[in-house]
Amino acid sequence: MAVGVMAVVLGPQLKDDMTIPGTPAQDTIDMLKEEFPEVGDAGAQMQIIVKAPEGKTLVDEDVKASLAELAEEVSAIDGVETVVTPDMLQNYNENQTIGFLMAIYDVTSSEFKLSQADELRETFDITEDAGIQTELYSSETEIYNTQPSDMSSEVIGVIVAVVILFFTFGSLILAGMPVITAVIGLLIGLCGVMIVSNYATVAFVCITLAAMLGLAVGIDYGLFIISRFRQEYAKGYSIQQSIAIANGTAGTAVVFAGITVIIALLALAVPQIPFLTMMGISAALT
């Protein structure tokens, strides 16, 4: 209850910051911000990732001409202040087949609209018609509709699980127990994730992953204990004795399995990718 109250008081602060420190692209972005602070303060920054056609490089004259045409078209978009080409940034990969243009807007990341991202993508026909693979990316600005899920799929999954368990056990109470315990554990875990989101960067996808694993593992482990209880009760033990035996055997196995899963999820922190680390922590909390 205390966790729920804290989650309500603090409220969720979910974000979509998915930076990957140490990668060449991120290092280039960080260096650009350091060397050209006026660019970093100018507004929302869109990276247009380009990959040269098979057998060519981005420094080939015909490819550079297509990129220049793309840069000119992007510059004409309302709200775009500056466009920086790969040739200016020298951000090519080792084979000079991949690089990116940067479009800088006159609005901040929080003011940037999804419709502006769609308008920017419409210019990609210029390079794609020339065989240049073109993608849009931004480490700080939302460019896709990533609103939190309404969790309708999870609700449907719970209903299906209850129906299957009801026909398996022939009892609504036994069918509902593993689901109820899983949902209670999930709600407590999600409240914990919402609290953590006030002090660390937690992406929307963390909630989806946590809900998926929390429900699946919670129902599975609850079903394991109940199945063991039914086995012992069928042998002639009393209800109290069957519960004790189930907790002492299947319950112990569930604790060990749960700890193993938590360790595996926390191991997502090993690559030192922030959003991947938070996905593991969020799932471990449920």
mmCIF file with all atom_site columns, N, CA and C in Angstrom, residues 185-229:
data_model
loop_
_atom_site.group_PDB
_atom_site.id
_atom_site.type_symbol
_atom_site.label_atom_id
_atom_site.label_alt_id
_atom_site.label_comp_id
_atom_site.label_asym_id
_atom_site.label_entity_id
_atom_site.label_seq_id
_atom_site.pdbx_PDB_ins_code
_atom_site.Cartn_x
_atom_site.Cartn_y
_atom_site.Cartn_z
_atom_site.occupancy
_atom_site.B_iso_or_equiv
_atom_site.pdbx_formal_charge
_atom_site.auth_seq_id
_atom_site.auth_comp_id
_atom_site.auth_asym_id
_atom_site.auth_atom_id
_atom_site.pdbx_PDB_model_num
ATOM 1   N N  . GLY A 1 185 ? 1.287  -8.954  -7.457  1.00 0.00 ? 185 GLY A N  1
ATOM 2   C CA . GLY A 1 185 ? 2.735  -8.762  -7.559  1.00 0.00 ? 185 GLY A CA 1
ATOM 3   C C  . GLY A 1 185 ? 3.108  -7.805  -8.670  1.00 0.00 ? 185 GLY A C  1
ATOM 4   N N  . LEU A 1 186 ? 2.381  -7.901  -9.798  1.00 0.00 ? 186 LEU A N  1
ATOM 5   C CA . LEU A 1 186 ? 2.651  -7.015  -10.933 1.00 0.00 ? 186 LEU A CA 1
ATOM 6   C C  . LEU A 1 186 ? 2.362  -5.562  -10.584 1.00 0.00 ? 186 LEU A C  1
ATOM 7   N N  . LEU A 1 187 ? 1.234  -5.307  -9.932  1.00 0.00 ? 187 LEU A N  1
ATOM 8   C CA . LEU A 1 187 ? 0.867  -3.934  -9.565  1.00 0.00 ? 187 LEU A CA 1
ATOM 9   C C  . LEU A 1 187 ? 1.895  -3.326  -8.616  1.00 0.00 ? 187 LEU A C  1
ATOM 10  N N  . ILE A 1 188 ? 2.348  -4.120  -7.646  1.00 0.00 ? 188 ILE A N  1
ATOM 11  C CA . ILE A 1 188 ? 3.376  -3.622  -6.718  1.00 0.00 ? 188 ILE A CA 1
ATOM 12  C C  . ILE A 1 188 ? 4.658  -3.303  -7.478  1.00 0.00 ? 188 ILE A C  1
ATOM 13  N N  . GLY A 1 189 ? 5.041  -4.210  -8.389  1.00 0.00 ? 189 GLY A N  1
ATOM 14  C CA . GLY A 1 189 ? 6.253  -3.991  -9.171  1.00 0.00 ? 189 GLY A CA 1
ATOM 15  C C  . GLY A 1 189 ? 6.161  -2.775  -10.067 1.00 0.00 ? 189 GLY A C  1
ATOM 16  N N  . LEU A 1 190 ? 5.010  -2.588  -10.738 1.00 0.00 ? 190 LEU A N  1
ATOM 17  C CA . LEU A 1 190 ? 4.837  -1.431  -11.621 1.00 0.00 ? 190 LEU A CA 1
ATOM 18  C C  . LEU A 1 190 ? 4.839  -0.124  -10.837 1.00 0.00 ? 190 LEU A C  1
ATOM 19  N N  . CYS A 1 191 ? 4.279  -0.158  -9.636  1.00 0.00 ? 191 CYS A N  1
ATOM 20  C CA . CYS A 1 191 ? 4.342  1.040   -8.781  1.00 0.00 ? 191 CYS A CA 1
ATOM 21  C C  . CYS A 1 191 ? 5.790  1.369   -8.451  1.00 0.00 ? 191 CYS A C  1
ATOM 22  N N  . GLY A 1 192 ? 6.584  0.321   -8.204  1.00 0.00 ? 192 GLY A N  1
ATOM 23  C CA . GLY A 1 192 ? 8.008  0.531   -7.949  1.00 0.00 ? 192 GLY A CA 1
ATOM 24  C C  . GLY A 1 192 ? 8.711  1.142   -9.143  1.00 0.00 ? 192 GLY A C  1
ATOM 25  N N  . VAL A 1 193 ? 8.363  0.671   -10.350 1.00 0.00 ? 193 VAL A N  1
ATOM 26  C CA . VAL A 1 193 ? 8.956  1.222   -11.574 1.00 0.00 ? 193 VAL A CA 1
ATOM 27  C C  . VAL A 1 193 ? 8.593  2.692   -11.736 1.00 0.00 ? 193 VAL A C  1
ATOM 28  N N  . MET A 1 194 ? 7.344  3.044   -11.436 1.00 0.00 ? 194 MET A N  1
ATOM 29  C CA . MET A 1 194 ? 6.909  4.439   -11.545 1.00 0.00 ? 194 MET A CA 1
ATOM 30  C C  . MET A 1 194 ? 7.653  5.334   -10.564 1.00 0.00 ? 194 MET A C  1
ATOM 31  N N  . ILE A 1 195 ? 7.920  4.811   -9.372  1.00 0.00 ? 195 ILE A N  1
ATOM 32  C CA . ILE A 1 195 ? 8.696  5.581   -8.391  1.00 0.00 ? 195 ILE A CA 1
ATOM 33  C C  . ILE A 1 195 ? 10.116 5.790   -8.899  1.00 0.00 ? 195 ILE A C  1
ATOM 34  N N  . VAL A 1 196 ? 10.718 4.719   -9.427  1.00 0.00 ? 196 VAL A N  1
ATOM 35  C CA . VAL A 1 196 ? 12.088 4.801   -9.943  1.00 0.00 ? 196 VAL A CA 1
ATOM 36  C C  . VAL A 1 196 ? 12.178 5.790   -11.096 1.00 0.00 ? 196 VAL A C  1
ATOM 37  N N  . SER A 1 197 ? 11.103 5.903   -11.900 1.00 0.00 ? 197 SER A N  1
ATOM 38  C CA . SER A 1 197 ? 11.118 6.799   -13.063 1.00 0.00 ? 197 SER A CA 1
ATOM 39  C C  . SER A 1 197 ? 11.292 8.263   -12.681 1.00 0.00 ? 197 SER A C  1
ATOM 40  N N  . ASN A 1 198 ? 11.060 8.597   -11.407 1.00 0.00 ? 198 ASN A N  1
ATOM 41  C CA . ASN A 1 198 ? 11.261 9.970   -10.946 1.00 0.00 ? 198 ASN A CA 1
ATOM 42  C C  . ASN A 1 198 ? 12.727 10.269  -10.661 1.00 0.00 ? 198 ASN A C  1
ATOM 43  N N  . TYR A 1 199 ? 13.548 9.238   -10.602 1.00 0.00 ? 199 TYR A N  1
ATOM 44  C CA . TYR A 1 199 ? 14.957 9.420   -10.253 1.00 0.00 ? 199 TYR A CA 1
ATOM 45  C C  . TYR A 1 199 ? 15.902 8.872   -11.322 1.00 0.00 ? 199 TYR A C  1
ATOM 46  N N  . ALA A 1 200 ? 15.368 8.173   -12.304 1.00 0.00 ? 200 ALA A N  1
ATOM 47  C CA . ALA A 1 200 ? 16.179 7.639   -13.393 1.00 0.00 ? 200 ALA A CA 1
ATOM 48  C C  . ALA A 1 200 ? 15.353 7.665   -14.674 1.00 0.00 ? 200 ALA A C  1
ATOM 49  N N  . THR A 1 201 ? 16.025 7.534   -15.805 1.00 0.00 ? 201 THR A N  1
ATOM 50  C CA . THR A 1 201 ? 15.340 7.540   -17.097 1.00 0.00 ? 201 THR A CA 1
ATOM 51  C C  . THR A 1 201 ? 14.733 6.173   -17.366 1.00 0.00 ? 201 THR A C  1
ATOM 52  N N  . VAL A 1 202 ? 13.408 6.110   -17.369 1.00 0.00 ? 202 VAL A N  1
ATOM 53  C CA . VAL A 1 202 ? 12.685 4.861   -17.624 1.00 0.00 ? 202 VAL A CA 1
ATOM 54  C C  . VAL A 1 202 ? 11.833 5.051   -18.877 1.00 0.00 ? 202 VAL A C  1
ATOM 55  N N  . ALA A 1 203 ? 12.034 4.217   -19.882 1.00 0.00 ? 203 ALA A N  1
ATOM 56  C CA . ALA A 1 203 ? 11.290 4.323   -21.140 1.00 0.00 ? 203 ALA A CA 1
ATOM 57  C C  . ALA A 1 203 ? 9.934  3.632   -21.029 1.00 0.00 ? 203 ALA A C  1
ATOM 58  N N  . PHE A 1 204 ? 9.022  4.015   -21.928 1.00 0.00 ? 204 PHE A N  1
ATOM 59  C CA . PHE A 1 204 ? 7.693  3.403   -21.954 1.00 0.00 ? 204 PHE A CA 1
ATOM 60  C C  . PHE A 1 204 ? 7.777  1.892   -22.137 1.00 0.00 ? 204 PHE A C  1
ATOM 61  N N  . VAL A 1 205 ? 8.759  1.453   -22.938 1.00 0.00 ? 205 VAL A N  1
ATOM 62  C CA . VAL A 1 205 ? 8.863  0.024   -23.235 1.00 0.00 ? 205 VAL A CA 1
ATOM 63  C C  . VAL A 1 205 ? 9.162  -0.793  -21.984 1.00 0.00 ? 205 VAL A C  1
ATOM 64  N N  . CYS A 1 206 ? 9.743  -0.152  -20.965 1.00 0.00 ? 206 CYS A N  1
ATOM 65  C CA . CYS A 1 206 ? 10.037 -0.865  -19.716 1.00 0.00 ? 206 CYS A CA 1
ATOM 66  C C  . CYS A 1 206 ? 8.755  -1.348  -19.049 1.00 0.00 ? 206 CYS A C  1
ATOM 67  N N  . ILE A 1 207 ? 7.702  -0.542  -19.124 1.00 0.00 ? 207 ILE A N  1
ATOM 68  C CA . ILE A 1 207 ? 6.419  -0.922  -18.528 1.00 0.00 ? 207 ILE A CA 1
ATOM 69  C C  . ILE A 1 207 ? 5.846  -2.139  -19.242 1.00 0.00 ? 207 ILE A C  1
ATOM 70  N N  . THR A 1 208 ? 5.914  -2.133  -20.569 1.00 0.00 ? 208 THR A N  1
ATOM 71  C CA . THR A 1 208 ? 5.386  -3.249  -21.350 1.00 0.00 ? 208 THR A CA 1
ATOM 72  C C  . THR A 1 208 ? 6.132  -4.539  -21.040 1.00 0.00 ? 208 THR A C  1
ATOM 73  N N  . LEU A 1 209 ? 7.466  -4.463  -21.011 1.00 0.00 ? 209 LEU A N  1
ATOM 74  C CA . LEU A 1 209 ? 8.268  -5.652  -20.716 1.00 0.00 ? 209 LEU A CA 1
ATOM 75  C C  . LEU A 1 209 ? 8.010  -6.154  -19.303 1.00 0.00 ? 209 LEU A C  1
ATOM 76  N N  . ALA A 1 210 ? 7.943  -5.227  -18.342 1.00 0.00 ? 210 ALA A N  1
ATOM 77  C CA . ALA A 1 210 ? 7.704  -5.609  -16.950 1.00 0.00 ? 210 ALA A CA 1
ATOM 78  C C  . ALA A 1 210 ? 6.348  -6.281  -16.791 1.00 0.00 ? 210 ALA A C  1
ATOM 79  N N  . ALA A 1 211 ? 5.326  -5.745  -17.458 1.00 0.00 ? 211 ALA A N  1
ATOM 80  C CA . ALA A 1 211 ? 3.984  -6.330  -17.370 1.00 0.00 ? 211 ALA A CA 1
ATOM 81  C C  . ALA A 1 211 ? 3.951  -7.721  -17.994 1.00 0.00 ? 211 ALA A C  1
ATOM 82  N N  . MET A 1 212 ? 4.605  -7.865  -19.128 1.00 0.00 ? 212 MET A N  1
ATOM 83  C CA . MET A 1 212 ? 4.618  -9.150  -19.826 1.00 0.00 ? 212 MET A CA 1
ATOM 84  C C  . MET A 1 212 ? 5.292  -10.237 -18.988 1.00 0.00 ? 212 MET A C  1
ATOM 85  N N  . LEU A 1 213 ? 6.490  -9.938  -18.485 1.00 0.00 ? 213 LEU A N  1
ATOM 86  C CA . LEU A 1 213 ? 7.218  -10.925 -17.692 1.00 0.00 ? 213 LEU A CA 1
ATOM 87  C C  . LEU A 1 213 ? 6.567  -11.150 -16.332 1.00 0.00 ? 213 LEU A C  1
ATOM 88  N N  . GLY A 1 214 ? 6.092  -10.067 -15.714 1.00 0.00 ? 214 GLY A N  1
ATOM 89  C CA . GLY A 1 214 ? 5.472  -10.189 -14.395 1.00 0.00 ? 214 GLY A CA 1
ATOM 90  C C  . GLY A 1 214 ? 4.260  -11.101 -14.413 1.00 0.00 ? 214 GLY A C  1
ATOM 91  N N  . LEU A 1 215 ? 3.408  -10.933 -15.417 1.00 0.00 ? 215 LEU A N  1
ATOM 92  C CA . LEU A 1 215 ? 2.216  -11.780 -15.529 1.00 0.00 ? 215 LEU A CA 1
ATOM 93  C C  . LEU A 1 215 ? 2.584  -13.224 -15.855 1.00 0.00 ? 215 LEU A C  1
ATOM 94  N N  . ALA A 1 216 ? 3.459  -13.391 -16.839 1.00 0.00 ? 216 ALA A N  1
ATOM 95  C CA . ALA A 1 216 ? 3.816  -14.744 -17.279 1.00 0.00 ? 216 ALA A CA 1
ATOM 96  C C  . ALA A 1 216 ? 4.461  -15.548 -16.155 1.00 0.00 ? 216 ALA A C  1
ATOM 97  N N  . VAL A 1 217 ? 5.479  -14.965 -15.536 1.00 0.00 ? 217 VAL A N  1
ATOM 98  C CA . VAL A 1 217 ? 6.201  -15.671 -14.477 1.00 0.00 ? 217 VAL A CA 1
ATOM 99  C C  . VAL A 1 217 ? 5.327  -15.835 -13.238 1.00 0.00 ? 217 VAL A C  1
ATOM 100 N N  . GLY A 1 218 ? 4.551  -14.801 -12.895 1.00 0.00 ? 218 GLY A N  1
ATOM 101 C CA . GLY A 1 218 ? 3.697  -14.874 -11.709 1.00 0.00 ? 218 GLY A CA 1
ATOM 102 C C  . GLY A 1 218 ? 2.656  -15.974 -11.810 1.00 0.00 ? 218 GLY A C  1
ATOM 103 N N  . ILE A 1 219 ? 1.982  -16.059 -12.961 1.00 0.00 ? 219 ILE A N  1
ATOM 104 C CA . ILE A 1 219 ? 0.975  -17.106 -13.154 1.00 0.00 ? 219 ILE A CA 1
ATOM 105 C C  . ILE A 1 219 ? 1.634  -18.483 -13.186 1.00 0.00 ? 219 ILE A C  1
ATOM 106 N N  . ASP A 1 220 ? 2.764  -18.584 -13.862 1.00 0.00 ? 220 ASP A N  1
ATOM 107 C CA . ASP A 1 220 ? 3.465  -19.863 -13.984 1.00 0.00 ? 220 ASP A CA 1
ATOM 108 C C  . ASP A 1 220 ? 3.900  -20.392 -12.617 1.00 0.00 ? 220 ASP A C  1
ATOM 109 N N  . TYR A 1 221 ? 4.519  -19.537 -11.818 1.00 0.00 ? 221 TYR A N  1
ATOM 110 C CA . TYR A 1 221 ? 4.987  -19.975 -10.501 1.00 0.00 ? 221 TYR A CA 1
ATOM 111 C C  . TYR A 1 221 ? 3.821  -20.289 -9.565  1.00 0.00 ? 221 TYR A C  1
ATOM 112 N N  . GLY A 1 222 ? 2.763  -19.478 -9.629  1.00 0.00 ? 222 GLY A N  1
ATOM 113 C CA . GLY A 1 222 ? 1.585  -19.745 -8.804  1.00 0.00 ? 222 GLY A CA 1
ATOM 114 C C  . GLY A 1 222 ? 0.943  -21.069 -9.166  1.00 0.00 ? 222 GLY A C  1
ATOM 115 N N  . LEU A 1 223 ? 0.887  -21.355 -10.466 1.00 0.00 ? 223 LEU A N  1
ATOM 116 C CA . LEU A 1 223 ? 0.317  -22.616 -10.942 1.00 0.00 ? 223 LEU A CA 1
ATOM 117 C C  . LEU A 1 223 ? 1.155  -23.805 -10.474 1.00 0.00 ? 223 LEU A C  1
ATOM 118 N N  . PHE A 1 224 ? 2.453  -23.631 -10.425 1.00 0.00 ? 224 PHE A N  1
ATOM 119 C CA . PHE A 1 224 ? 3.363  -24.687 -9.979  1.00 0.00 ? 224 PHE A CA 1
ATOM 120 C C  . PHE A 1 224 ? 3.076  -25.073 -8.520  1.00 0.00 ? 224 PHE A C  1
ATOM 121 N N  . ILE A 1 225 ? 2.913  -24.070 -7.675  1.00 0.00 ? 225 ILE A N  1
ATOM 122 C CA . ILE A 1 225 ? 2.645  -24.330 -6.255  1.00 0.00 ? 225 ILE A CA 1
ATOM 123 C C  . ILE A 1 225 ? 1.268  -24.961 -6.065  1.00 0.00 ? 225 ILE A C  1
ATOM 124 N N  . ILE A 1 226 ? 0.271  -24.458 -6.776  1.00 0.00 ? 226 ILE A N  1
ATOM 125 C CA . ILE A 1 226 ? -1.084 -25.003 -6.642  1.00 0.00 ? 226 ILE A CA 1
ATOM 126 C C  . ILE A 1 226 ? -1.141 -26.451 -7.133  1.00 0.00 ? 226 ILE A C  1
ATOM 127 N N  . SER A 1 227 ? -0.430 -26.748 -8.207  1.00 0.00 ? 227 SER A N  1
ATOM 128 C CA . SER A 1 227 ? -0.402 -28.123 -8.717  1.00 0.00 ? 227 SER A CA 1
ATOM 129 C C  . SER A 1 227 ? 0.196  -29.069 -7.681  1.00 0.00 ? 227 SER A C  1
ATOM 130 N N  . ARG A 1 228 ? 1.252  -28.614 -7.013  1.00 0.00 ? 228 ARG A N  1
ATOM 131 C CA . ARG A 1 228 ? 1.861  -29.450 -5.971  1.00 0.00 ? 228 ARG A CA 1
ATOM 132 C C  . ARG A 1 228 ? 0.911  -29.623 -4.788  1.00 0.00 ? 228 ARG A C  1
ATOM 133 N N  . PHE A 1 229 ? 0.175  -28.568 -4.450  1.00 0.00 ? 229 PHE A N  1
ATOM 134 C CA . PHE A 1 229 ? -0.813 -28.658 -3.370  1.00 0.00 ? 229 PHE A CA 1
ATOM 135 C C  . PHE A 1 229 ? -1.874 -29.704 -3.703  1.00 0.00 ? 229 PHE A C  1
#
